[in-house]
Short mmCIF file of N, CA and C in Angstrom, two decimals:
data_model
loop_
_atom_site.label_atom_id
_atom_site.label_comp_id
_atom_site.label_asym_id
_atom_site.label_seq_id
_atom_site.Cartn_x
_atom_site.Cartn_y
_atom_site.Cartn_z
N MET A 10 -5.69 -25.36 -38.87
CA MET A 10 -7.10 -25.55 -38.54
C MET A 10 -7.78 -26.32 -39.66
N ALA A 11 -8.67 -27.24 -39.27
CA ALA A 11 -9.35 -28.06 -40.27
C ALA A 11 -10.30 -27.21 -41.10
N GLN A 12 -10.52 -27.64 -42.31
CA GLN A 12 -11.50 -26.97 -43.16
C GLN A 12 -12.90 -27.25 -42.63
N HIS A 13 -13.76 -26.27 -42.63
CA HIS A 13 -15.15 -26.46 -42.19
C HIS A 13 -16.10 -26.27 -43.35
N THR A 14 -17.19 -27.06 -43.31
CA THR A 14 -18.24 -26.79 -44.29
C THR A 14 -19.00 -25.55 -43.82
N VAL A 15 -19.42 -24.77 -44.78
CA VAL A 15 -20.19 -23.57 -44.47
C VAL A 15 -21.64 -23.85 -44.80
N VAL A 16 -22.53 -23.65 -43.85
CA VAL A 16 -23.93 -24.04 -44.03
C VAL A 16 -24.84 -22.87 -43.70
N SER A 17 -26.13 -23.11 -43.85
CA SER A 17 -27.12 -22.09 -43.50
C SER A 17 -27.20 -21.97 -41.98
N ARG A 18 -27.75 -20.86 -41.49
CA ARG A 18 -27.92 -20.69 -40.05
C ARG A 18 -28.80 -21.80 -39.47
N LYS A 19 -29.79 -22.21 -40.22
CA LYS A 19 -30.71 -23.25 -39.75
C LYS A 19 -29.96 -24.56 -39.54
N GLU A 20 -29.11 -24.90 -40.49
CA GLU A 20 -28.34 -26.14 -40.37
C GLU A 20 -27.35 -26.05 -39.21
N TRP A 21 -26.73 -24.86 -39.06
CA TRP A 21 -25.79 -24.68 -37.96
C TRP A 21 -26.50 -24.86 -36.63
N LEU A 22 -27.67 -24.25 -36.50
CA LEU A 22 -28.41 -24.32 -35.25
C LEU A 22 -28.76 -25.77 -34.91
N SER A 23 -29.14 -26.52 -35.92
CA SER A 23 -29.46 -27.93 -35.72
C SER A 23 -28.24 -28.70 -35.21
N ALA A 24 -27.09 -28.45 -35.83
CA ALA A 24 -25.86 -29.12 -35.39
C ALA A 24 -25.48 -28.68 -33.98
N ARG A 25 -25.66 -27.38 -33.71
CA ARG A 25 -25.30 -26.84 -32.39
C ARG A 25 -26.17 -27.46 -31.30
N LYS A 26 -27.45 -27.67 -31.61
CA LYS A 26 -28.35 -28.29 -30.63
C LYS A 26 -27.97 -29.74 -30.36
N GLU A 27 -27.51 -30.43 -31.40
CA GLU A 27 -27.04 -31.81 -31.21
C GLU A 27 -25.85 -31.83 -30.26
N LEU A 28 -24.94 -30.87 -30.48
CA LEU A 28 -23.78 -30.80 -29.60
C LEU A 28 -24.19 -30.47 -28.16
N LEU A 29 -25.20 -29.64 -28.01
CA LEU A 29 -25.67 -29.26 -26.68
C LEU A 29 -26.11 -30.47 -25.89
N VAL A 30 -26.76 -31.42 -26.57
CA VAL A 30 -27.17 -32.66 -25.89
C VAL A 30 -25.94 -33.37 -25.33
N LYS A 31 -24.89 -33.43 -26.15
CA LYS A 31 -23.64 -34.07 -25.69
C LYS A 31 -23.02 -33.30 -24.54
N GLU A 32 -23.06 -31.96 -24.62
CA GLU A 32 -22.48 -31.14 -23.55
C GLU A 32 -23.21 -31.35 -22.24
N LYS A 33 -24.53 -31.46 -22.31
CA LYS A 33 -25.30 -31.68 -21.08
C LYS A 33 -25.03 -33.06 -20.51
N THR A 34 -24.89 -34.06 -21.40
CA THR A 34 -24.53 -35.41 -20.94
C THR A 34 -23.19 -35.37 -20.21
N PHE A 35 -22.24 -34.65 -20.83
CA PHE A 35 -20.90 -34.51 -20.24
C PHE A 35 -20.98 -33.86 -18.86
N THR A 36 -21.75 -32.80 -18.73
CA THR A 36 -21.89 -32.11 -17.44
C THR A 36 -22.45 -33.04 -16.38
N LYS A 37 -23.49 -33.81 -16.75
CA LYS A 37 -24.07 -34.77 -15.79
C LYS A 37 -23.04 -35.83 -15.40
N LEU A 38 -22.29 -36.32 -16.37
CA LEU A 38 -21.27 -37.34 -16.08
C LEU A 38 -20.20 -36.78 -15.17
N ARG A 39 -19.81 -35.53 -15.42
CA ARG A 39 -18.80 -34.93 -14.56
C ARG A 39 -19.32 -34.78 -13.14
N ASP A 40 -20.58 -34.39 -12.99
CA ASP A 40 -21.18 -34.29 -11.66
C ASP A 40 -21.18 -35.64 -10.97
N GLN A 41 -21.48 -36.71 -11.72
CA GLN A 41 -21.47 -38.07 -11.14
C GLN A 41 -20.06 -38.45 -10.73
N LEU A 42 -19.08 -38.10 -11.54
CA LEU A 42 -17.68 -38.40 -11.22
C LEU A 42 -17.26 -37.67 -9.96
N SER A 43 -17.67 -36.39 -9.86
CA SER A 43 -17.32 -35.61 -8.68
C SER A 43 -17.96 -36.21 -7.43
N GLU A 44 -19.19 -36.70 -7.57
CA GLU A 44 -19.86 -37.34 -6.44
C GLU A 44 -19.12 -38.62 -6.04
N ALA A 45 -18.69 -39.41 -7.02
CA ALA A 45 -17.93 -40.63 -6.74
C ALA A 45 -16.62 -40.28 -6.02
N ARG A 46 -16.00 -39.19 -6.44
CA ARG A 46 -14.76 -38.75 -5.78
C ARG A 46 -15.02 -38.41 -4.33
N ARG A 47 -16.15 -37.71 -4.05
CA ARG A 47 -16.48 -37.34 -2.67
C ARG A 47 -16.83 -38.57 -1.83
N GLN A 48 -17.25 -39.64 -2.49
CA GLN A 48 -17.64 -40.86 -1.76
C GLN A 48 -16.47 -41.79 -1.48
N LEU A 49 -15.26 -41.44 -1.96
CA LEU A 49 -14.10 -42.30 -1.70
C LEU A 49 -13.93 -42.50 -0.20
N PRO A 50 -13.45 -43.69 0.22
CA PRO A 50 -13.17 -43.86 1.65
C PRO A 50 -12.00 -42.97 2.09
N TRP A 51 -11.83 -42.86 3.39
CA TRP A 51 -10.76 -42.02 3.94
C TRP A 51 -9.66 -42.88 4.55
N VAL A 52 -8.46 -42.29 4.62
CA VAL A 52 -7.34 -42.91 5.32
C VAL A 52 -6.98 -42.01 6.49
N LYS A 53 -6.73 -42.61 7.65
CA LYS A 53 -6.38 -41.80 8.81
C LYS A 53 -4.92 -41.36 8.71
N VAL A 54 -4.70 -40.07 8.95
CA VAL A 54 -3.33 -39.54 8.97
C VAL A 54 -2.92 -39.45 10.43
N ASP A 55 -2.03 -40.37 10.87
CA ASP A 55 -1.65 -40.32 12.28
C ASP A 55 -0.18 -39.98 12.50
N LYS A 56 0.50 -39.65 11.41
CA LYS A 56 1.90 -39.23 11.58
C LYS A 56 1.92 -37.76 12.02
N ASP A 57 2.82 -37.42 12.92
CA ASP A 57 2.87 -36.04 13.43
C ASP A 57 3.72 -35.14 12.53
N TYR A 58 3.14 -34.73 11.43
CA TYR A 58 3.87 -33.86 10.51
C TYR A 58 4.10 -32.49 11.14
N VAL A 59 5.27 -31.89 10.85
CA VAL A 59 5.56 -30.52 11.26
C VAL A 59 6.01 -29.76 10.02
N PHE A 60 5.52 -28.55 9.86
CA PHE A 60 5.83 -27.76 8.67
C PHE A 60 6.54 -26.47 9.05
N ASP A 61 7.47 -26.06 8.18
CA ASP A 61 8.12 -24.76 8.32
C ASP A 61 7.39 -23.77 7.43
N GLY A 62 6.91 -22.69 8.03
CA GLY A 62 6.21 -21.71 7.21
C GLY A 62 6.48 -20.30 7.69
N PRO A 63 5.78 -19.34 7.15
CA PRO A 63 5.98 -17.94 7.57
C PRO A 63 5.65 -17.72 9.05
N LYS A 64 4.83 -18.61 9.63
CA LYS A 64 4.50 -18.46 11.05
C LYS A 64 5.36 -19.38 11.93
N GLY A 65 6.49 -19.83 11.39
CA GLY A 65 7.33 -20.75 12.14
C GLY A 65 6.86 -22.17 11.96
N LYS A 66 7.10 -23.03 12.98
CA LYS A 66 6.73 -24.43 12.86
C LYS A 66 5.24 -24.61 13.18
N GLU A 67 4.56 -25.37 12.33
CA GLU A 67 3.14 -25.64 12.57
C GLU A 67 2.85 -27.11 12.32
N THR A 68 1.88 -27.66 13.05
CA THR A 68 1.45 -29.03 12.79
C THR A 68 0.44 -29.03 11.65
N LEU A 69 0.11 -30.22 11.21
CA LEU A 69 -0.90 -30.36 10.15
C LEU A 69 -2.23 -29.77 10.63
N SER A 70 -2.58 -30.05 11.88
CA SER A 70 -3.83 -29.49 12.43
C SER A 70 -3.79 -27.97 12.45
N ASP A 71 -2.63 -27.41 12.79
CA ASP A 71 -2.49 -25.94 12.80
C ASP A 71 -2.83 -25.36 11.43
N LEU A 72 -2.40 -26.05 10.38
CA LEU A 72 -2.61 -25.53 9.03
C LEU A 72 -4.10 -25.38 8.71
N PHE A 73 -4.95 -26.19 9.33
CA PHE A 73 -6.39 -26.09 9.10
C PHE A 73 -6.95 -24.77 9.63
N ASP A 74 -6.26 -24.21 10.64
CA ASP A 74 -6.66 -22.90 11.16
C ASP A 74 -8.14 -22.86 11.55
N GLY A 75 -8.63 -23.95 12.10
CA GLY A 75 -10.03 -24.00 12.55
C GLY A 75 -11.02 -24.37 11.46
N ARG A 76 -10.57 -24.49 10.23
CA ARG A 76 -11.50 -24.81 9.15
C ARG A 76 -11.65 -26.31 8.99
N SER A 77 -12.62 -26.74 8.20
CA SER A 77 -12.91 -28.17 8.08
C SER A 77 -12.22 -28.81 6.89
N GLN A 78 -11.65 -28.02 6.00
CA GLN A 78 -10.97 -28.59 4.84
C GLN A 78 -9.62 -27.92 4.65
N LEU A 79 -8.67 -28.69 4.13
CA LEU A 79 -7.36 -28.15 3.81
C LEU A 79 -6.98 -28.67 2.43
N ILE A 80 -6.56 -27.77 1.57
CA ILE A 80 -6.08 -28.19 0.25
C ILE A 80 -4.56 -28.07 0.27
N VAL A 81 -3.90 -29.16 -0.12
CA VAL A 81 -2.44 -29.19 -0.11
C VAL A 81 -1.97 -29.37 -1.54
N TYR A 82 -1.04 -28.53 -1.98
CA TYR A 82 -0.36 -28.89 -3.21
C TYR A 82 1.15 -28.91 -2.99
N HIS A 83 1.77 -29.82 -3.67
CA HIS A 83 3.16 -30.15 -3.43
C HIS A 83 3.96 -29.54 -4.57
N PHE A 84 4.63 -28.42 -4.30
CA PHE A 84 5.40 -27.71 -5.32
C PHE A 84 6.85 -27.78 -4.89
N MET A 85 7.66 -28.50 -5.63
CA MET A 85 9.02 -28.76 -5.16
C MET A 85 10.02 -27.75 -5.69
N PHE A 86 10.76 -27.12 -4.79
CA PHE A 86 11.85 -26.21 -5.17
C PHE A 86 13.14 -27.02 -5.32
N ALA A 87 13.99 -26.65 -6.25
CA ALA A 87 15.36 -27.16 -6.24
C ALA A 87 16.06 -26.54 -5.03
N PRO A 88 17.15 -27.16 -4.53
CA PRO A 88 17.77 -26.69 -3.29
C PRO A 88 18.21 -25.23 -3.32
N ASP A 89 18.53 -24.70 -4.50
CA ASP A 89 19.05 -23.33 -4.56
C ASP A 89 17.98 -22.31 -4.94
N TRP A 90 16.72 -22.70 -4.96
CA TRP A 90 15.66 -21.75 -5.31
C TRP A 90 15.14 -21.03 -4.08
N ASP A 91 14.86 -19.73 -4.19
CA ASP A 91 14.12 -19.02 -3.14
C ASP A 91 12.63 -19.03 -3.44
N ALA A 92 12.29 -19.14 -4.70
CA ALA A 92 10.88 -19.14 -5.10
C ALA A 92 10.75 -20.02 -6.33
N GLY A 93 9.56 -20.35 -6.68
CA GLY A 93 9.36 -21.21 -7.83
C GLY A 93 9.55 -20.45 -9.13
N ALA A 94 9.89 -21.14 -10.17
CA ALA A 94 9.81 -20.66 -11.54
C ALA A 94 10.56 -19.37 -11.81
N SER A 95 11.79 -19.22 -11.31
CA SER A 95 12.57 -18.03 -11.66
C SER A 95 13.08 -18.14 -13.10
N THR A 96 13.31 -19.37 -13.56
CA THR A 96 13.59 -19.57 -14.98
C THR A 96 12.75 -20.75 -15.42
N ALA A 97 12.65 -20.98 -16.69
CA ALA A 97 11.89 -22.14 -17.17
C ALA A 97 12.72 -23.38 -16.91
N ARG A 98 12.19 -24.30 -16.13
CA ARG A 98 12.90 -25.55 -15.88
C ARG A 98 11.95 -26.71 -16.06
N SER A 99 12.51 -27.84 -16.39
CA SER A 99 11.69 -29.04 -16.39
C SER A 99 11.85 -29.72 -15.05
N GLY A 100 11.08 -30.73 -14.78
CA GLY A 100 11.29 -31.51 -13.57
C GLY A 100 10.51 -31.04 -12.38
N ARG A 101 9.58 -30.12 -12.53
CA ARG A 101 8.73 -29.76 -11.40
C ARG A 101 7.53 -30.68 -11.38
N THR A 102 7.21 -31.20 -10.25
CA THR A 102 6.00 -32.00 -10.13
C THR A 102 5.04 -31.32 -9.19
N ILE A 103 3.84 -31.20 -9.59
CA ILE A 103 2.84 -30.65 -8.70
C ILE A 103 1.78 -31.72 -8.47
N SER A 104 1.60 -32.10 -7.23
CA SER A 104 0.52 -33.04 -6.93
C SER A 104 -0.41 -32.37 -5.92
N THR A 105 -1.63 -32.71 -5.98
CA THR A 105 -2.58 -32.07 -5.07
C THR A 105 -3.29 -33.11 -4.23
N GLY A 106 -3.71 -32.71 -3.09
CA GLY A 106 -4.54 -33.61 -2.29
C GLY A 106 -5.41 -32.74 -1.45
N SER A 107 -6.44 -33.30 -0.88
CA SER A 107 -7.24 -32.50 0.03
C SER A 107 -7.51 -33.32 1.28
N LEU A 108 -7.60 -32.63 2.38
CA LEU A 108 -7.75 -33.26 3.68
C LEU A 108 -8.98 -32.71 4.34
N SER A 109 -9.56 -33.49 5.21
CA SER A 109 -10.75 -33.03 5.87
C SER A 109 -10.68 -33.44 7.32
N ILE A 110 -11.12 -32.54 8.21
CA ILE A 110 -11.18 -32.89 9.63
C ILE A 110 -12.63 -33.16 9.95
N MET B 5 -20.35 -24.99 -17.95
CA MET B 5 -19.25 -25.79 -18.51
C MET B 5 -17.89 -25.14 -18.26
N VAL B 6 -17.85 -23.81 -18.25
CA VAL B 6 -16.56 -23.14 -18.17
C VAL B 6 -16.36 -22.47 -16.82
N ASN B 7 -17.16 -22.84 -15.83
CA ASN B 7 -16.99 -22.23 -14.52
C ASN B 7 -15.86 -22.93 -13.78
N VAL B 8 -14.66 -22.34 -13.82
CA VAL B 8 -13.48 -23.00 -13.29
C VAL B 8 -13.54 -23.11 -11.77
N ALA B 9 -14.19 -22.15 -11.12
CA ALA B 9 -14.32 -22.24 -9.66
C ALA B 9 -15.00 -23.54 -9.26
N TYR B 10 -16.05 -23.90 -9.99
CA TYR B 10 -16.74 -25.15 -9.69
C TYR B 10 -15.83 -26.35 -9.94
N HIS B 11 -15.00 -26.28 -10.96
CA HIS B 11 -14.12 -27.41 -11.27
C HIS B 11 -13.14 -27.65 -10.13
N TYR B 12 -12.64 -26.57 -9.53
CA TYR B 12 -11.77 -26.73 -8.37
C TYR B 12 -12.55 -27.26 -7.18
N LEU B 13 -13.72 -26.68 -6.93
CA LEU B 13 -14.52 -27.12 -5.78
C LEU B 13 -14.92 -28.58 -5.90
N ASP B 14 -15.08 -29.06 -7.11
CA ASP B 14 -15.46 -30.46 -7.31
C ASP B 14 -14.35 -31.43 -6.91
N LEU B 15 -13.17 -30.91 -6.62
CA LEU B 15 -12.05 -31.79 -6.24
C LEU B 15 -11.92 -31.97 -4.73
N VAL B 16 -12.65 -31.17 -3.94
CA VAL B 16 -12.43 -31.20 -2.49
C VAL B 16 -13.54 -31.97 -1.78
N PRO B 17 -13.29 -32.38 -0.53
CA PRO B 17 -14.23 -33.28 0.16
C PRO B 17 -15.65 -32.73 0.24
N LYS B 18 -15.79 -31.44 0.49
CA LYS B 18 -17.15 -30.91 0.62
C LYS B 18 -17.75 -30.49 -0.70
N GLY B 19 -17.02 -30.59 -1.76
CA GLY B 19 -17.56 -30.23 -3.07
C GLY B 19 -18.03 -28.79 -3.08
N ARG B 20 -19.10 -28.50 -3.83
CA ARG B 20 -19.57 -27.12 -3.98
C ARG B 20 -20.27 -26.62 -2.72
N ASP B 21 -20.79 -27.54 -1.92
CA ASP B 21 -21.29 -27.18 -0.59
C ASP B 21 -22.29 -26.03 -0.63
N GLU B 22 -23.18 -26.04 -1.62
CA GLU B 22 -24.10 -24.91 -1.78
C GLU B 22 -25.44 -25.15 -1.10
N GLY B 23 -25.70 -26.38 -0.66
CA GLY B 23 -27.01 -26.69 -0.09
C GLY B 23 -28.09 -26.50 -1.14
N ASP B 24 -29.20 -25.94 -0.72
CA ASP B 24 -30.32 -25.75 -1.65
C ASP B 24 -30.27 -24.40 -2.36
N THR B 25 -29.32 -23.55 -1.95
CA THR B 25 -29.41 -22.16 -2.40
C THR B 25 -28.64 -21.89 -3.69
N GLY B 26 -27.98 -22.91 -4.25
CA GLY B 26 -27.28 -22.69 -5.50
C GLY B 26 -26.15 -21.68 -5.35
N PRO B 27 -25.74 -21.05 -6.45
CA PRO B 27 -24.56 -20.18 -6.42
C PRO B 27 -24.82 -18.79 -5.82
N SER B 28 -25.61 -18.73 -4.72
CA SER B 28 -25.89 -17.42 -4.14
C SER B 28 -24.72 -16.90 -3.33
N TRP B 29 -23.63 -17.70 -3.21
CA TRP B 29 -22.45 -17.26 -2.47
C TRP B 29 -21.61 -16.32 -3.31
N LEU B 30 -21.89 -16.23 -4.59
CA LEU B 30 -21.03 -15.48 -5.50
C LEU B 30 -21.05 -13.99 -5.16
N ARG B 31 -19.87 -13.38 -5.11
CA ARG B 31 -19.75 -11.95 -4.86
C ARG B 31 -18.78 -11.34 -5.86
N ARG B 32 -18.75 -10.03 -5.94
CA ARG B 32 -17.68 -9.37 -6.68
C ARG B 32 -16.36 -9.69 -5.98
N HIS B 33 -15.25 -9.71 -6.74
CA HIS B 33 -14.01 -10.30 -6.23
C HIS B 33 -13.53 -9.66 -4.94
N ASP B 34 -13.83 -8.37 -4.74
CA ASP B 34 -13.34 -7.70 -3.54
C ASP B 34 -14.40 -7.62 -2.45
N GLU B 35 -15.50 -8.33 -2.62
CA GLU B 35 -16.56 -8.26 -1.60
C GLU B 35 -16.64 -9.51 -0.75
N TYR B 36 -15.84 -10.52 -1.03
CA TYR B 36 -15.84 -11.71 -0.19
C TYR B 36 -15.31 -11.37 1.19
N GLY B 37 -15.86 -12.03 2.19
CA GLY B 37 -15.33 -11.83 3.53
C GLY B 37 -15.90 -10.63 4.25
N ARG B 38 -16.69 -9.81 3.54
CA ARG B 38 -17.34 -8.70 4.24
C ARG B 38 -18.54 -9.22 5.00
N LYS B 39 -18.92 -8.55 6.05
CA LYS B 39 -20.11 -8.96 6.82
C LYS B 39 -21.36 -8.46 6.10
#
């Protein structure tokens, strides 16, 4: 850990308030970024995907279960795995996407 | 800044979807889904 200067409470408060300005700027920027993400154009998914799950075979529409949003994350098992992460392994890729009807 | 729920919601198409009412959807962890 880096060495820190030790100052009076008054000096600390002044520095903390300066940082707060930066934190608020960051929060606003993140909100703008999130808005830009929501404004991205859409691509139509017209391939008839079928999934194997606990309820048997389901289509992509089935997975929405009547809701307006679906979050998908891609967690890849090696061929001999029954579940993820039984031992520490490298080579897992997790990608996420979200879909909207 | 550290509200992770919001960070996840900010990734999806509808975002936080709170309308004008702000975080009034918040419940104790076992009270969601009750009428």
